[in-house]
Short mmCIF file of C-alpha atoms in Angstrom, two decimals:
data_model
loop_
_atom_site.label_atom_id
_atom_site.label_comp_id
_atom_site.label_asym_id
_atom_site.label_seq_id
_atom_site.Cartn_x
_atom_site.Cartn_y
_atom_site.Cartn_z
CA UNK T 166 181.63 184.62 156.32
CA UNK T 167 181.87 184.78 152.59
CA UNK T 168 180.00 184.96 149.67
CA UNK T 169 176.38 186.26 148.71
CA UNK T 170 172.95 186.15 147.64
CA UNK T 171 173.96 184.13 144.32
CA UNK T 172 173.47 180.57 144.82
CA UNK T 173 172.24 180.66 147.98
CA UNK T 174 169.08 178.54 147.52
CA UNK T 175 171.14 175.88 145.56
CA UNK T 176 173.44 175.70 148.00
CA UNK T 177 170.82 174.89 150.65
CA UNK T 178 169.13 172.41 148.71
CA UNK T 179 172.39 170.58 148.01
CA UNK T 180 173.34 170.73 151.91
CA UNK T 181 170.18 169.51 152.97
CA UNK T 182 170.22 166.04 152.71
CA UNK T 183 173.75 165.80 154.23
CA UNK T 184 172.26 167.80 157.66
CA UNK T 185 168.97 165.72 157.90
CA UNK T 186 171.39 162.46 157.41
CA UNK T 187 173.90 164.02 160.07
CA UNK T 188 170.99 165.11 162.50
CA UNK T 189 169.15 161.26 161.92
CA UNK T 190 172.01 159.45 162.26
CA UNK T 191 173.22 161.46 165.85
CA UNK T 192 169.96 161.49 167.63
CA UNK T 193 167.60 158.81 165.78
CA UNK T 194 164.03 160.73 165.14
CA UNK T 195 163.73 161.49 161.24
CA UNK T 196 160.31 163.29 161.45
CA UNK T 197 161.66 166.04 164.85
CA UNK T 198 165.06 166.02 163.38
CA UNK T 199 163.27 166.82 159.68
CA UNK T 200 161.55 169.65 161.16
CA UNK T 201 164.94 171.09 162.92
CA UNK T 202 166.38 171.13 159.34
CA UNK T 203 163.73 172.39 157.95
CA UNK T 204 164.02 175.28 160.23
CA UNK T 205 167.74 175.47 159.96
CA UNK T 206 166.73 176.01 156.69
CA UNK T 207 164.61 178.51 156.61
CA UNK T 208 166.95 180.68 158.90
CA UNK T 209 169.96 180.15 156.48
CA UNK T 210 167.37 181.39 153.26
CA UNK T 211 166.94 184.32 155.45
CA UNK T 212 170.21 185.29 157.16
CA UNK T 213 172.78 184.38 154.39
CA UNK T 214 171.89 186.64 151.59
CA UNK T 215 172.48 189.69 153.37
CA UNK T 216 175.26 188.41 155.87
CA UNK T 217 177.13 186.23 153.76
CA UNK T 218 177.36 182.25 153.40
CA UNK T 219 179.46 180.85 156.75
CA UNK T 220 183.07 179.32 156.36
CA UNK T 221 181.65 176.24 157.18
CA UNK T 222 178.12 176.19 155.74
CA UNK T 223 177.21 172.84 156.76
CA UNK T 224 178.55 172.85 160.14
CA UNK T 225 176.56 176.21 160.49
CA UNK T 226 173.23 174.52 159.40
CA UNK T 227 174.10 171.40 161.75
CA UNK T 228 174.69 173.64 164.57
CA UNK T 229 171.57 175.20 164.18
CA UNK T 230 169.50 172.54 163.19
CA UNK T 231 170.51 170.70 166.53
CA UNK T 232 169.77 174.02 168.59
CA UNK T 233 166.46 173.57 167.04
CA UNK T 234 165.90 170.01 167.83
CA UNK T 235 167.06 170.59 171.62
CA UNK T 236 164.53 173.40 171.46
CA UNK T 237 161.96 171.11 170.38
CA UNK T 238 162.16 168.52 172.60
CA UNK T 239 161.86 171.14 175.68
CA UNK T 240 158.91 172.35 174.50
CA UNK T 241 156.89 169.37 174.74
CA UNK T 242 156.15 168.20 178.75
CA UNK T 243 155.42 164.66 177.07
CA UNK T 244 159.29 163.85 175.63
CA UNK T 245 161.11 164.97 179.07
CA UNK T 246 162.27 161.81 179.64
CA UNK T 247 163.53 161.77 175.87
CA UNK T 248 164.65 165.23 176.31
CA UNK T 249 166.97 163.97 179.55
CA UNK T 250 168.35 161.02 177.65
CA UNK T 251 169.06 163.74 174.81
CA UNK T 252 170.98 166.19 176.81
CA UNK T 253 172.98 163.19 178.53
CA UNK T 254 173.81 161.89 175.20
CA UNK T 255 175.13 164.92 173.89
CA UNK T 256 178.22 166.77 174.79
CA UNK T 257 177.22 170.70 175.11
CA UNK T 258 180.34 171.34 173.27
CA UNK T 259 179.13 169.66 170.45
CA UNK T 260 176.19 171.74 170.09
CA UNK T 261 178.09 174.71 169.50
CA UNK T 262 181.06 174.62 167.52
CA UNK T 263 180.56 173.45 164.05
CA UNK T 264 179.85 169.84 163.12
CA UNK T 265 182.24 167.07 162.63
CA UNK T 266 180.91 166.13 159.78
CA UNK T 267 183.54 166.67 157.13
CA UNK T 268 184.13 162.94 156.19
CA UNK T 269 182.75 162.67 152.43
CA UNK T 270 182.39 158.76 152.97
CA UNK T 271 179.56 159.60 155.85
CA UNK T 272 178.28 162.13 153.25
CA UNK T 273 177.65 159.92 150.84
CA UNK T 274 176.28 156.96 152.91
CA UNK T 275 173.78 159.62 154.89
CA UNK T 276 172.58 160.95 151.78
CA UNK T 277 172.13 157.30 150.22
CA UNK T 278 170.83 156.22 153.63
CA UNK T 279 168.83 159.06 153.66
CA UNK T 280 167.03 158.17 149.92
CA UNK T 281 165.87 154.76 150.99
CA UNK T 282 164.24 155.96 153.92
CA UNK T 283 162.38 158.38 152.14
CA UNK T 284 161.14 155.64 149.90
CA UNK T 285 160.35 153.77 152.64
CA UNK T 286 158.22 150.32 151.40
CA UNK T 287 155.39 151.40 154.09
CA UNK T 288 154.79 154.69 152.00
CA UNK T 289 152.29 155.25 149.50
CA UNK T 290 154.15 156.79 146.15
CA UNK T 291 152.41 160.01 146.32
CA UNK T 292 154.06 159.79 149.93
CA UNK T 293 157.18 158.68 149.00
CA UNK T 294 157.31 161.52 146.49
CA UNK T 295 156.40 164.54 149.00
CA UNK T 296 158.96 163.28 151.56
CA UNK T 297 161.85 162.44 149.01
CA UNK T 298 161.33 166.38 147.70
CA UNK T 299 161.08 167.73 150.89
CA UNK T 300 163.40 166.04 153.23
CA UNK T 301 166.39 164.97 150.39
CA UNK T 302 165.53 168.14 147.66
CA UNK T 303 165.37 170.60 150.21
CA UNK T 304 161.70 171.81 149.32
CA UNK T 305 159.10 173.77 151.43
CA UNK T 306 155.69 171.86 151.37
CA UNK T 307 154.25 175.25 149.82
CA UNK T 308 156.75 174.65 146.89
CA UNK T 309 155.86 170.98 146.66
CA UNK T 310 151.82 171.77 147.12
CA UNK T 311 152.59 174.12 144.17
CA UNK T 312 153.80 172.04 141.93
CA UNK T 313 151.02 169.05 142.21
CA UNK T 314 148.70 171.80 142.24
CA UNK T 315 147.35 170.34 145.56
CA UNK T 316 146.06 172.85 148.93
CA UNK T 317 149.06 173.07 151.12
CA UNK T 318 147.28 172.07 153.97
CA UNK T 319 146.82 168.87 152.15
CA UNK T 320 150.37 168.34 151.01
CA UNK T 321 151.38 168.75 155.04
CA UNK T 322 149.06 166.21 156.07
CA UNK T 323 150.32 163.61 153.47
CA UNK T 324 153.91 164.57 154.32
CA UNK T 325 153.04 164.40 158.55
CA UNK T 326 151.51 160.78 157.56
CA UNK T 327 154.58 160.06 155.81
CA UNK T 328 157.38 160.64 158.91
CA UNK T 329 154.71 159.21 161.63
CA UNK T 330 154.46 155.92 158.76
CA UNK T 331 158.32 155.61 159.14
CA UNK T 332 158.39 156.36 162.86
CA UNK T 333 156.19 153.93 163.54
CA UNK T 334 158.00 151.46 161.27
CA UNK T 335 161.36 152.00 163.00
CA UNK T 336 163.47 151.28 160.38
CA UNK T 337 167.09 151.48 160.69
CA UNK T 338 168.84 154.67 159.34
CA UNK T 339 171.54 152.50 157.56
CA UNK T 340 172.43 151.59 154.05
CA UNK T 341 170.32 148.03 153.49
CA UNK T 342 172.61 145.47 152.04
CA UNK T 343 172.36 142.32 149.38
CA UNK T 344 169.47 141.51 147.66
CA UNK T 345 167.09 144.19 149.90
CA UNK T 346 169.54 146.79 149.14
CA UNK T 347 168.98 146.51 145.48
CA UNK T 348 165.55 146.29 145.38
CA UNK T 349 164.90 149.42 147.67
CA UNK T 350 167.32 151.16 145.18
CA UNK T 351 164.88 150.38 142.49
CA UNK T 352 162.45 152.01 144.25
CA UNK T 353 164.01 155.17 144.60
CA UNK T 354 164.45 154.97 141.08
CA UNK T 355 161.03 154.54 140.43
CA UNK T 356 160.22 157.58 142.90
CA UNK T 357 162.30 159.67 141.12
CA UNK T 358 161.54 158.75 137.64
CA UNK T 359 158.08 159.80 138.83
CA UNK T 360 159.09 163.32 140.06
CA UNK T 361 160.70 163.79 136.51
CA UNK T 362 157.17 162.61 134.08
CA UNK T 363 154.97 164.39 136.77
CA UNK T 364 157.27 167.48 135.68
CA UNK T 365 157.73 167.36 132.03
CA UNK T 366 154.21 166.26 131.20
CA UNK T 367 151.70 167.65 134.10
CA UNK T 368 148.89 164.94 135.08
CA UNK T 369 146.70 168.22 135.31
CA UNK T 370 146.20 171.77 135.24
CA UNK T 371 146.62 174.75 132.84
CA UNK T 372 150.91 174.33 132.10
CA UNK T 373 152.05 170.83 130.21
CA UNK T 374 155.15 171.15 132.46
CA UNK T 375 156.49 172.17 135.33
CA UNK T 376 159.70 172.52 134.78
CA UNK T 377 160.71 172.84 138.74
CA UNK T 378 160.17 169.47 139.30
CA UNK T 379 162.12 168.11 136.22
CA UNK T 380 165.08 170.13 137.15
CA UNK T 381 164.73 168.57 140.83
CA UNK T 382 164.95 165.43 139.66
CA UNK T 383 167.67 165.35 137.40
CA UNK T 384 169.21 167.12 140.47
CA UNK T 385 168.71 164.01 142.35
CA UNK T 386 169.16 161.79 140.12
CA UNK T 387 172.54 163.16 139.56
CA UNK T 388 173.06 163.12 143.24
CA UNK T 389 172.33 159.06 143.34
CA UNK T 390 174.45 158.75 140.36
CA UNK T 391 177.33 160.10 142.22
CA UNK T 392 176.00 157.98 145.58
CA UNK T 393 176.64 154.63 143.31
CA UNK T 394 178.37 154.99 140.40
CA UNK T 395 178.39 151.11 139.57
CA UNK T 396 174.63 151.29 138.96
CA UNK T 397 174.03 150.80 135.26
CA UNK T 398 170.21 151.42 135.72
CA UNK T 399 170.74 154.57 137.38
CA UNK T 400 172.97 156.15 134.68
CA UNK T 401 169.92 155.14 132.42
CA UNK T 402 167.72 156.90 133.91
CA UNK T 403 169.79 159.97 134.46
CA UNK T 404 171.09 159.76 130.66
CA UNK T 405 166.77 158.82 129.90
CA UNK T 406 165.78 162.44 132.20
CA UNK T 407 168.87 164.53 130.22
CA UNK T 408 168.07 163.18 126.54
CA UNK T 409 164.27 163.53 127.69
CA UNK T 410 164.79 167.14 129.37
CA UNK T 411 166.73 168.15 126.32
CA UNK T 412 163.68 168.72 124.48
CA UNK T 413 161.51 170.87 126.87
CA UNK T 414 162.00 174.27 125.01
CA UNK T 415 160.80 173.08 122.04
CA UNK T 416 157.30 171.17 123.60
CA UNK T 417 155.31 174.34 123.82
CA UNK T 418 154.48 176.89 120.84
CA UNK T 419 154.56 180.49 121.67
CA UNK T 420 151.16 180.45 123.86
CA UNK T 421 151.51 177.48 125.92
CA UNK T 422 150.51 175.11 123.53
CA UNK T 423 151.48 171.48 122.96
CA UNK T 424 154.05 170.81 119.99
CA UNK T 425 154.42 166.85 119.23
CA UNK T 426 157.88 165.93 118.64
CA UNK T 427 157.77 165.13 114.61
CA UNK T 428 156.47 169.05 114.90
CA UNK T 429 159.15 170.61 117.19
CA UNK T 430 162.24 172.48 116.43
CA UNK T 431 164.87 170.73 116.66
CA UNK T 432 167.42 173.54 116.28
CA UNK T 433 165.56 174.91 119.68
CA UNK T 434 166.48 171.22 121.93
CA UNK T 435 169.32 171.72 124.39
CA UNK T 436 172.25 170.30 122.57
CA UNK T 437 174.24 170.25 125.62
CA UNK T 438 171.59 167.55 127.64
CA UNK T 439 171.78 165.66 124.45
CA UNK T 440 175.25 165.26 124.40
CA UNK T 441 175.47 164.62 127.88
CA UNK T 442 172.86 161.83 127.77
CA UNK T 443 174.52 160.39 124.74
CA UNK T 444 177.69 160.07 125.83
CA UNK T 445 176.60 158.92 129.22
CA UNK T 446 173.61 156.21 127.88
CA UNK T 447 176.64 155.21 125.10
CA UNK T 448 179.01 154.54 128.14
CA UNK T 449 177.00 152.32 130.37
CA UNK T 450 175.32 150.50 127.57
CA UNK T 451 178.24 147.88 127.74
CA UNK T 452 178.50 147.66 131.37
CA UNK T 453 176.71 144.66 131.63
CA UNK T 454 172.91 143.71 132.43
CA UNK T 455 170.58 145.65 130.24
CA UNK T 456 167.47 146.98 131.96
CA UNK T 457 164.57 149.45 130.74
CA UNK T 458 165.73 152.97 131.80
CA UNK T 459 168.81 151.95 129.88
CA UNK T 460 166.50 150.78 126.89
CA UNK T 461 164.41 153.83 127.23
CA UNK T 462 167.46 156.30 127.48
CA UNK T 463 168.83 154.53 124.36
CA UNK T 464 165.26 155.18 122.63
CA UNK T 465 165.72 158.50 123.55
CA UNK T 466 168.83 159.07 121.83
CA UNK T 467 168.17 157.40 118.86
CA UNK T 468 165.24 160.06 118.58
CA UNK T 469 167.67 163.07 119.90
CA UNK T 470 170.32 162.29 117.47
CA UNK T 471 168.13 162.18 113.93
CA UNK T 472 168.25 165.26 112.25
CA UNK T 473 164.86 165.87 111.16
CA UNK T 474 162.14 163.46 112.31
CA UNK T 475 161.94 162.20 108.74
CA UNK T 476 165.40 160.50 109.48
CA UNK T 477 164.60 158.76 112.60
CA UNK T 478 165.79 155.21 112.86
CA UNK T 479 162.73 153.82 113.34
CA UNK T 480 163.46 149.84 112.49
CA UNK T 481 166.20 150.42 115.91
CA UNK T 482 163.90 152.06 117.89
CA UNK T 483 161.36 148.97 117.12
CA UNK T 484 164.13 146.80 118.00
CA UNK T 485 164.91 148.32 121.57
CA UNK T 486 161.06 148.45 121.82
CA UNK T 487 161.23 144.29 121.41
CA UNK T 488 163.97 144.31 124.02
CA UNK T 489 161.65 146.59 126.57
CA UNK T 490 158.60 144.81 126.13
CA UNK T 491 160.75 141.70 127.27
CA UNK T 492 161.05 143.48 130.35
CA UNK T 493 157.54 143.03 131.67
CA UNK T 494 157.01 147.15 132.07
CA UNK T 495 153.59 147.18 131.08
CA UNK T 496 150.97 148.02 128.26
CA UNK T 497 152.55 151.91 128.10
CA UNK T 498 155.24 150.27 126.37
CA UNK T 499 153.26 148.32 123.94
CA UNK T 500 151.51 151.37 123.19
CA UNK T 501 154.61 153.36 122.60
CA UNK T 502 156.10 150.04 120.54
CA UNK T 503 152.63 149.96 118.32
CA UNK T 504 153.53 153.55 116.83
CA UNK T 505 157.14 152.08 116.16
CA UNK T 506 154.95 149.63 114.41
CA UNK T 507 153.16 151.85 112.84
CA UNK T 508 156.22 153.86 111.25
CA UNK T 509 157.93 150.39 110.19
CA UNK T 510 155.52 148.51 109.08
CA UNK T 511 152.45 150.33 108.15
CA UNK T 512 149.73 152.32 110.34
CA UNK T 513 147.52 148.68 109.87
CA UNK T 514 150.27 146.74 112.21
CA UNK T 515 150.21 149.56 114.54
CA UNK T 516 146.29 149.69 115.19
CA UNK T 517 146.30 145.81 115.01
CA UNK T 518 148.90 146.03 118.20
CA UNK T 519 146.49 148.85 120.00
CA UNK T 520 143.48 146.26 119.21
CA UNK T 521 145.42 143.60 121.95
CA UNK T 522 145.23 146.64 124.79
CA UNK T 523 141.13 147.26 124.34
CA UNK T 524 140.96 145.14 127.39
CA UNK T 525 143.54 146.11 129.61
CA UNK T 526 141.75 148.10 132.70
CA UNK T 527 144.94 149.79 132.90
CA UNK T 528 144.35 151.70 129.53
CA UNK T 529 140.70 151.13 129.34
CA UNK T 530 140.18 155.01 130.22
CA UNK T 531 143.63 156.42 129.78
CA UNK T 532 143.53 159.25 126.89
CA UNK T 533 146.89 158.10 125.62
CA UNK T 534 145.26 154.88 124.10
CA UNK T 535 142.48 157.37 122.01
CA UNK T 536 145.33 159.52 121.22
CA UNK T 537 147.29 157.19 119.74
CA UNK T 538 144.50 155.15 117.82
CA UNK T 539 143.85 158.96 116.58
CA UNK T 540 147.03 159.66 115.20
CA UNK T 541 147.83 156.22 113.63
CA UNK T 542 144.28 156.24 112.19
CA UNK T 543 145.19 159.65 110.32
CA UNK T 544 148.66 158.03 109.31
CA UNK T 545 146.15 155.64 107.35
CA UNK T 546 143.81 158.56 105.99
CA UNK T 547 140.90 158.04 107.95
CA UNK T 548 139.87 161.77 108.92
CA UNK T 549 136.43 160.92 110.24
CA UNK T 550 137.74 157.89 112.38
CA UNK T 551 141.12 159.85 113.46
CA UNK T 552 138.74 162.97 114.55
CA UNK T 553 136.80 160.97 116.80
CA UNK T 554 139.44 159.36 118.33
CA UNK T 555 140.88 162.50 118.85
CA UNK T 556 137.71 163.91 120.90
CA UNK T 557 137.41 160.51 122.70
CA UNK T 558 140.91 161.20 123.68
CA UNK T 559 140.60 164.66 124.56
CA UNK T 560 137.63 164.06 127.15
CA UNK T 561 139.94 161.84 129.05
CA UNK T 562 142.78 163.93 129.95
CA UNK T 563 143.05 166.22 132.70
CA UNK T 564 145.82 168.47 131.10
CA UNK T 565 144.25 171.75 129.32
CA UNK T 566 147.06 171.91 126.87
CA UNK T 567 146.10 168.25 126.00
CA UNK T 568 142.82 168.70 125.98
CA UNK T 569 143.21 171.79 123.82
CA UNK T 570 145.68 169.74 121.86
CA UNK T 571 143.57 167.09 121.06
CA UNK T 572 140.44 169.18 120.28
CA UNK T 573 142.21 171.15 117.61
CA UNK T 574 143.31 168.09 115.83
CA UNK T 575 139.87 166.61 116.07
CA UNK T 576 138.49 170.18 114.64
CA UNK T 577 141.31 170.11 111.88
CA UNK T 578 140.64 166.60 110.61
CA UNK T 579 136.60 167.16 110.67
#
């Protein structure tokens, strides 16, 4: 045994997608063989800190996630006939010394493997969310409850739903290939470019972020980097969640409050992210196919590398705007291009873009729409208009720093 308590809860959380990949692949049953690891888990958080991290850490959490899933399926009268076919199937040897599971190409397509199935089509997002955290980011339903400020009992049920959705499915656990394979990579994406806004701007509650679930998902987002290096799209959105992340310490004021980013200290952003997501977003650019977490990273830059925000590039950022809205990704993008508009144009152009999204259900209620008719109408000096914008704005959001936000500009311009 060596090593400590330091790093001991990383370490688990890197490890844990490699067991549940090694456990799904030997015996077949994601949701039992989930619940083994899980337990695995748990043992390691609690015997490892004072007794020291194994030799073989993974073969140790293996070993005893098996135990666990032998255990399981002997406790339930209803699976004996699995539990015979189980026991056949498995040399006793193997469930006792450490794992064969050294061979970093079976790593990496587990863990890959492992990603898809978690985003499994038949999954709701708020599903596929809860499962990728738990089962591929190693976290305890309490943890993810937590941080989508959601009862735990709740966050088990969606997460039970989830495993019996992809039992029921029973889907493959292999790596999809062609056309499906790239389309179900998208969707992890998507799943955890979700995790990452969900973290550094919180749908609801009293924080604006929550910074646990940013740092898991540039975690796993670094993780599928690795997985498939050759993805362009995927080193856009890790170089969009670095140059985005970058930022955080800067977002709040002293008590909690909301900073906008022509406001925040620049001298406070992590100049180490930004680098990172420069260099990285500057690499892949050239690569080939353009697509909009690229576009959006390379936004991101442009912003992260001006100075002041007096000296942001704004005619490039409306250009890469241009290039995103060719994209199809929605009226969220318009509304981010119209205050691109705004700042090249005039605040008119940017309100006359905002006037083509009155009708879109999709924004009808959303408070970002208010908010940003509010601040482009005090760009043009209209207090009275811009204040009650503001308010309209602020009664839509169910963020308290928003709302608090909001309602202090409103109060200011009246």
């Amino acid at each position: 045994m060596t090593g400590g308590p330091v790093g001991v809860e990383d370490l688990l959380r890197d490890l844990a997608p490699q067991v549940l990949g090694r456990l799904v692949r030997r015996y077949g049953t994601f949701d039992t063989c989930e619940d083994a690891v899980q337990e695995a888990l748990v043992a390691a958080a609690l015997q490892w800190p004072a007794a020291g991290v194994p030799d073989n850490p993974r073969g140790w959490l293996v070993t005893v996630a098996s135990r666990k899933l032998v255990d399981q399926v002997r406790s339930e009268a209803a699976r004996r006939r699995r539990e015979d076919t189980l026991a056949l199937a498995t040399p006793a040897a193997e469930l006792l010394a450490p794992a064969a599971d050294d061979d970093p190409v079976a790593d990496r397509d587990d863990s890959l493997a492992l990603l898809f199935l978690c985003c499994h089509r038949d999954l709701s997002p708020p599903s596929r969310i809860a499962l990728t955290l738990r089962a591929v980011g190693g976290l305890t339903t309490a943890q993810i409850a937590a941080a989508f400020l959601v009862p735990e009992p709740t966050m088990a049920q969606r997460i039970s739903r989830a495993k019996q959705a992809i039992r029921a499915a029973g889907s493959p656990f292999a790596l999809p290939e062609g056309e499906d394979r790239t389309e179900r990579l998208a969707e992890v994406r998507h799943v955890l470019y979700l995790v990452f806004n969900e973290g550094y701007t919180s749908s609801g509650g009293e924080e604006l972020t929550a910074p646990g679930l940013s740092t898991e998902a540039i975690r796993l987002t670094r993780l599928l980097h690795r997985l498939v290096p050759e993805d362009t799209e995927t080193a856009g959105l890790l170089a969009l969640m670095l140059l985005t992340d970058a930022r955080r310490p800067a977002r709040t004021g002293p008590h909690g409050e909301l900073v906008p980013l022509a406001e925040q200290d620049r001298g406070a952003w992590d100049a180490g992210l930004v680098a990172e997501g420069v260099e990285l977003i500057s690499r892949t650019l050239p690569k080939g196919r353009v697509g909009p977490y690229q576009l959006q990273a390379a936004i991101a830059a442009v912003h992260d590398e001006a100075p002041t925000a007096g000296e942001t590039d704004w005619p490039q950022i409306l250009a890469l705007y241009d290039l995103l809205e060719r994209t199809g990704q929605g009226p969220v993008v318009t509304l981010n291009r119209a205050v691109a508009v705004a700042m090249v144009h005039g605040p008119e152009a940017g309100l006359a873009l905002l006037d083509t999204l009155a009708g879109d259900k999709r924004l009808a209620h959303h408070h970002r729409l208010q908010a940003t008719r509010a601040h482009l109408l005090e760009l043009l000096g209209d207090r009275a208009a811009a204040a009650t914008a503001y308010r309209e704005a602020a009664r839509h959001t169910l963020s308290a720093p928003e709302r608090r936000h909001l309602t202090a500009r409103a109060r200011r311009l009246a």
